[in-house]
């Protein structure tokens, strides 16, 4: 199964997309989100290890771990038996079960979810609300709720995020979809500015011996 755009969007929710300025947002949530955005934008690179819990009505709960690397407009996502590698222009998706490499161009349209637009992607279309404080495994955190201004255009109707009061990092996000399910993303470890080269973002065929290559460009 190829990683869907909607799932990739959800996986990236805990990253710095949050510099919102919507009329329906309250001042406290804006203050917190702007501090988060400034924090993340100060990083030259980022590595995040995370756990995803997927719960849907009538289905068994799934728990999976993954790792995301970002440097500029390059990224690498390792999750759910797939490696997604982008050098900013080309994207390689390795599907482990099929032993297949899918190659396509990194999309530049406004609906594409990539690190090149993740800082600003949600500046339009969402309102934020400060809903209080809570204790996360990492310590005290601000809780903020995001709701779409135009619900019909979104696959989710609500997102709740937790922001560490000490570090100004997003430590968790809970995404509620319209089918009654939700996905919880917990950041296990965040390591900024540790990627000194671009080897994580270069496709290396020797890492995937015997894989069938499907060029979708």
mmCIF file of C-alpha atoms in Angstrom:
data_model
loop_
_atom_site.group_PDB
_atom_site.id
_atom_site.type_symbol
_atom_site.label_atom_id
_atom_site.label_comp_id
_atom_site.label_asym_id
_atom_site.label_seq_id
_atom_site.Cartn_x
_atom_site.Cartn_y
_atom_site.Cartn_z
ATOM 1 C CA UNK A 1 0.000 0.000 0.000
ATOM 2 C CA UNK A 2 1.438 3.322 -1.025
ATOM 3 C CA UNK A 3 1.513 6.038 1.634
ATOM 4 C CA UNK A 4 -1.428 8.320 0.901
ATOM 5 C CA UNK A 5 -1.171 12.085 0.756
ATOM 6 C CA UNK A 6 -3.706 12.402 3.570
ATOM 7 C CA UNK A 7 -1.705 10.108 5.860
ATOM 8 C CA UNK A 8 1.525 11.906 5.024
ATOM 9 C CA UNK A 9 -0.202 15.172 5.873
ATOM 10 C CA UNK A 10 -1.266 13.766 9.202
ATOM 11 C CA UNK A 11 2.205 12.454 9.969
ATOM 12 C CA UNK A 12 3.603 15.912 9.468
ATOM 13 C CA UNK A 13 1.053 17.607 11.689
ATOM 14 C CA UNK A 14 3.356 17.634 14.678
ATOM 15 C CA UNK A 15 5.868 19.751 12.767
ATOM 16 C CA UNK A 16 6.003 23.552 12.497
ATOM 17 C CA UNK A 17 3.027 24.380 10.307
ATOM 18 C CA UNK A 18 1.572 26.650 12.936
ATOM 19 C CA UNK A 19 1.815 30.367 12.333
ATOM 20 C CA UNK A 20 -1.906 30.910 11.919
ATOM 21 C CA UNK A 21 -3.617 34.274 11.663
ATOM 22 C CA UNK A 22 -7.330 33.581 11.269
ATOM 23 C CA UNK A 23 -10.068 35.906 12.489
ATOM 24 C CA UNK A 24 -11.718 33.129 14.493
ATOM 25 C CA UNK A 25 -8.586 32.267 16.475
ATOM 26 C CA UNK A 26 -8.027 33.458 20.027
ATOM 27 C CA UNK A 27 -5.013 35.475 21.122
ATOM 28 C CA UNK A 28 -3.609 32.850 23.511
ATOM 29 C CA UNK A 29 -3.482 30.099 20.882
ATOM 30 C CA UNK A 30 -1.890 32.488 18.397
ATOM 31 C CA UNK A 31 0.770 33.459 20.915
ATOM 32 C CA UNK A 32 1.696 29.818 21.525
ATOM 33 C CA UNK A 33 1.631 28.832 17.842
ATOM 34 C CA UNK A 34 3.772 31.746 16.774
ATOM 35 C CA UNK A 35 6.393 30.764 19.341
ATOM 36 C CA UNK A 36 6.311 27.194 18.001
ATOM 37 C CA UNK A 37 6.732 28.368 14.426
ATOM 38 C CA UNK A 38 9.664 30.623 15.340
ATOM 39 C CA UNK A 39 11.334 27.785 17.237
ATOM 40 C CA UNK A 40 11.163 25.302 14.384
ATOM 41 C CA UNK A 41 12.125 27.810 11.718
ATOM 42 C CA UNK A 42 15.367 28.429 13.594
ATOM 43 C CA UNK A 43 16.458 24.833 12.912
ATOM 44 C CA UNK A 44 18.540 23.961 9.857
ATOM 45 C CA UNK A 45 17.605 20.289 10.095
ATOM 46 C CA UNK A 46 15.439 18.028 12.189
ATOM 47 C CA UNK A 47 15.083 14.360 13.123
ATOM 48 C CA UNK A 48 11.905 13.179 14.826
ATOM 49 C CA UNK A 49 11.060 9.711 16.136
ATOM 50 C CA UNK A 50 7.344 9.211 16.683
ATOM 51 C CA UNK A 51 4.600 6.722 17.509
ATOM 52 C CA UNK A 52 1.301 6.632 15.658
ATOM 53 C CA UNK A 53 -1.856 5.071 17.113
ATOM 54 C CA UNK A 54 -4.692 4.558 14.618
ATOM 55 C CA UNK A 55 -8.192 3.828 15.901
ATOM 56 C CA UNK A 56 -11.247 3.334 13.700
ATOM 57 C CA UNK A 57 -14.763 2.075 14.504
ATOM 58 C CA UNK A 58 -14.964 -1.714 14.219
ATOM 59 C CA UNK A 59 -11.243 -2.150 13.561
ATOM 60 C CA UNK A 60 -8.327 -3.291 15.672
ATOM 61 C CA UNK A 61 -6.195 -0.490 17.060
ATOM 62 C CA UNK A 62 -2.863 -0.144 15.259
ATOM 63 C CA UNK A 63 0.324 1.177 16.816
ATOM 64 C CA UNK A 64 3.349 1.894 14.628
ATOM 65 C CA UNK A 65 6.612 3.767 15.016
ATOM 66 C CA UNK A 66 8.401 5.909 12.476
ATOM 67 C CA UNK A 67 11.210 8.382 11.883
ATOM 68 C CA UNK A 68 11.219 11.629 9.924
ATOM 69 C CA UNK A 69 14.287 13.558 8.728
ATOM 70 C CA UNK A 70 14.074 17.090 7.301
ATOM 71 C CA UNK A 71 16.713 19.430 5.951
ATOM 72 C CA UNK A 72 15.608 22.417 3.902
ATOM 73 C CA UNK A 73 13.322 21.164 1.140
ATOM 74 C CA UNK A 74 14.579 17.576 1.514
ATOM 75 C CA UNK A 75 13.012 14.895 3.662
ATOM 76 C CA UNK A 76 12.968 11.196 4.445
ATOM 77 C CA UNK A 77 10.051 9.422 6.096
ATOM 78 C CA UNK A 78 10.329 5.850 7.395
ATOM 79 C CA UNK A 79 6.940 4.513 8.405
ATOM 80 C CA UNK A 80 4.538 1.570 7.962
ATOM 81 C CA UNK A 81 6.888 -0.526 5.850
ATOM 82 C CA UNK A 82 7.724 2.334 3.523
ATOM 83 C CA UNK A 83 10.604 4.717 2.953
ATOM 84 C CA UNK A 84 9.695 8.031 1.317
ATOM 85 C CA UNK A 85 12.762 9.962 0.152
ATOM 86 C CA UNK A 86 12.765 13.390 -1.463
ATOM 87 C CA UNK A 87 15.672 15.548 -2.565
ATOM 88 C CA UNK A 88 13.280 18.430 -3.150
ATOM 89 C CA UNK A 89 12.718 17.582 -6.826
ATOM 90 C CA UNK A 90 12.246 13.825 -7.093
ATOM 91 C CA UNK A 91 10.459 11.502 -4.667
ATOM 92 C CA UNK A 92 11.227 7.802 -4.206
ATOM 93 C CA UNK A 93 8.755 5.605 -2.302
ATOM 94 C CA UNK A 94 9.926 2.127 -1.334
ATOM 95 C CA UNK A 95 7.081 -0.286 -0.544
ATOM 96 C CA UNK A 96 8.567 -3.136 1.479
ATOM 97 C CA UNK A 97 5.759 -5.691 1.002
ATOM 98 C CA UNK A 98 5.949 -5.380 -2.779
ATOM 99 C CA UNK A 99 9.724 -4.780 -2.875
ATOM 100 C CA UNK A 100 8.961 -1.919 -5.221
ATOM 101 C CA UNK A 101 10.382 1.556 -5.767
ATOM 102 C CA UNK A 102 7.914 4.153 -7.053
ATOM 103 C CA UNK A 103 9.437 7.306 -8.516
ATOM 104 C CA UNK A 104 7.538 10.539 -9.099
ATOM 105 C CA UNK A 105 8.209 14.250 -9.205
ATOM 106 C CA UNK A 106 7.907 16.196 -5.997
ATOM 107 C CA UNK A 107 4.732 18.168 -6.522
ATOM 108 C CA UNK A 108 4.801 21.921 -6.149
ATOM 109 C CA UNK A 109 1.065 22.605 -6.125
ATOM 110 C CA UNK A 110 -0.500 24.190 -3.056
ATOM 111 C CA UNK A 111 -2.194 20.941 -2.019
ATOM 112 C CA UNK A 112 1.028 18.928 -1.879
ATOM 113 C CA UNK A 113 2.360 18.162 1.599
ATOM 114 C CA UNK A 114 6.115 18.704 1.708
ATOM 115 C CA UNK A 115 8.638 20.318 4.067
ATOM 116 C CA UNK A 116 8.914 23.197 1.595
ATOM 117 C CA UNK A 117 5.439 24.398 2.483
ATOM 118 C CA UNK A 118 4.799 22.843 5.868
ATOM 119 C CA UNK A 119 5.618 26.088 7.681
ATOM 120 C CA UNK A 120 2.829 27.913 5.856
ATOM 121 C CA UNK A 121 0.469 25.221 4.594
ATOM 122 C CA UNK A 122 -2.048 25.739 7.376
ATOM 123 C CA UNK A 123 -1.896 29.498 7.564
ATOM 124 C CA UNK A 124 -5.131 29.435 5.585
ATOM 125 C CA UNK A 125 -8.202 27.427 6.361
ATOM 126 C CA UNK A 126 -7.921 26.777 10.118
ATOM 127 C CA UNK A 127 -8.992 28.492 13.327
ATOM 128 C CA UNK A 128 -7.223 27.820 16.613
ATOM 129 C CA UNK A 129 -8.481 27.814 20.192
ATOM 130 C CA UNK A 130 -6.560 27.548 23.452
ATOM 131 C CA UNK A 131 -8.236 24.879 25.584
ATOM 132 C CA UNK A 132 -5.962 24.740 28.623
ATOM 133 C CA UNK A 133 -2.943 22.946 30.025
ATOM 134 C CA UNK A 134 -2.237 19.232 30.395
ATOM 135 C CA UNK A 135 0.542 16.892 31.467
ATOM 136 C CA UNK A 136 2.339 15.042 28.703
ATOM 137 C CA UNK A 137 5.087 12.411 29.209
ATOM 138 C CA UNK A 138 7.588 15.205 28.511
ATOM 139 C CA UNK A 139 6.015 17.552 31.058
ATOM 140 C CA UNK A 140 3.446 20.391 31.213
ATOM 141 C CA UNK A 141 1.982 21.365 27.849
ATOM 142 C CA UNK A 142 -0.403 23.839 26.244
ATOM 143 C CA UNK A 143 -3.429 22.286 24.545
ATOM 144 C CA UNK A 144 -4.712 23.865 21.336
ATOM 145 C CA UNK A 145 -7.625 22.841 19.143
ATOM 146 C CA UNK A 146 -7.694 23.439 15.389
ATOM 147 C CA UNK A 147 -10.936 23.388 13.403
ATOM 148 C CA UNK A 148 -11.312 23.964 9.648
ATOM 149 C CA UNK A 149 -12.955 27.162 8.494
ATOM 150 C CA UNK A 150 -14.469 25.256 5.569
ATOM 151 C CA UNK A 151 -15.096 21.716 6.864
ATOM 152 C CA UNK A 152 -16.215 20.352 3.498
ATOM 153 C CA UNK A 153 -12.725 20.899 2.114
ATOM 154 C CA UNK A 154 -10.951 18.895 4.839
ATOM 155 C CA UNK A 155 -10.807 15.168 5.566
ATOM 156 C CA UNK A 156 -10.657 15.891 9.297
ATOM 157 C CA UNK A 157 -12.989 17.974 11.444
ATOM 158 C CA UNK A 158 -10.696 18.663 14.394
ATOM 159 C CA UNK A 159 -7.067 18.451 15.496
ATOM 160 C CA UNK A 160 -5.846 18.708 19.081
ATOM 161 C CA UNK A 161 -2.167 19.426 19.641
ATOM 162 C CA UNK A 162 -0.009 19.631 22.757
ATOM 163 C CA UNK A 163 2.895 22.067 22.897
ATOM 164 C CA UNK A 164 5.631 21.662 25.500
ATOM 165 C CA UNK A 165 5.675 24.705 27.763
ATOM 166 C CA UNK A 166 9.405 24.336 28.338
ATOM 167 C CA UNK A 167 10.684 23.631 24.828
ATOM 168 C CA UNK A 168 7.923 25.068 22.589
ATOM 169 C CA UNK A 169 7.910 21.760 20.673
ATOM 170 C CA UNK A 170 4.750 20.042 19.488
ATOM 171 C CA UNK A 171 4.823 16.822 21.498
ATOM 172 C CA UNK A 172 1.571 15.233 20.337
ATOM 173 C CA UNK A 173 -1.306 15.648 17.902
ATOM 174 C CA UNK A 174 -4.678 13.934 17.769
ATOM 175 C CA UNK A 175 -6.443 14.025 14.413
ATOM 176 C CA UNK A 176 -10.189 13.347 14.290
ATOM 177 C CA UNK A 177 -11.541 12.209 10.911
ATOM 178 C CA UNK A 178 -15.071 12.381 9.577
ATOM 179 C CA UNK A 179 -15.529 8.605 9.705
ATOM 180 C CA UNK A 180 -15.395 8.496 13.493
ATOM 181 C CA UNK A 181 -11.775 7.424 13.751
ATOM 182 C CA UNK A 182 -8.736 9.250 14.995
ATOM 183 C CA UNK A 183 -4.965 9.098 14.790
ATOM 184 C CA UNK A 184 -2.706 10.057 17.682
ATOM 185 C CA UNK A 185 0.875 11.098 16.991
ATOM 186 C CA UNK A 186 3.295 11.150 19.890
ATOM 187 C CA UNK A 187 6.760 12.624 19.412
ATOM 188 C CA UNK A 188 9.150 10.266 21.194
ATOM 189 C CA UNK A 189 12.325 12.208 20.484
ATOM 190 C CA UNK A 190 13.123 15.400 18.617
ATOM 191 C CA UNK A 191 16.704 16.148 17.580
ATOM 192 C CA UNK A 192 17.357 19.473 15.811
ATOM 193 C CA UNK A 193 20.458 20.337 13.800
ATOM 194 C CA UNK A 194 22.134 16.908 13.899
ATOM 195 C CA UNK A 195 22.066 16.193 10.138
ATOM 196 C CA UNK A 196 25.395 17.383 8.787
ATOM 197 C CA UNK A 197 25.101 16.017 5.232
ATOM 198 C CA UNK A 198 22.475 15.008 2.695
ATOM 199 C CA UNK A 199 22.980 11.233 2.654
ATOM 200 C CA UNK A 200 19.566 10.638 4.239
ATOM 201 C CA UNK A 201 17.896 12.317 1.272
ATOM 202 C CA UNK A 202 19.650 10.515 -1.580
ATOM 203 C CA UNK A 203 18.161 7.366 -3.093
ATOM 204 C CA UNK A 204 20.655 4.493 -2.968
ATOM 205 C CA UNK A 205 19.601 1.433 -4.995
ATOM 206 C CA UNK A 206 21.996 -0.833 -3.061
ATOM 207 C CA UNK A 207 19.770 -0.459 0.000
ATOM 208 C CA UNK A 208 16.894 -2.100 -1.863
ATOM 209 C CA UNK A 209 18.307 -5.150 -3.664
ATOM 210 C CA UNK A 210 16.028 -6.697 -6.273
ATOM 211 C CA UNK A 211 13.367 -4.006 -5.948
ATOM 212 C CA UNK A 212 11.201 -3.403 -9.011
ATOM 213 C CA UNK A 213 11.373 0.215 -10.185
ATOM 214 C CA UNK A 214 8.136 1.862 -11.293
ATOM 215 C CA UNK A 215 8.722 5.293 -12.838
ATOM 216 C CA UNK A 216 5.571 7.414 -12.567
ATOM 217 C CA UNK A 217 7.070 10.634 -13.846
#
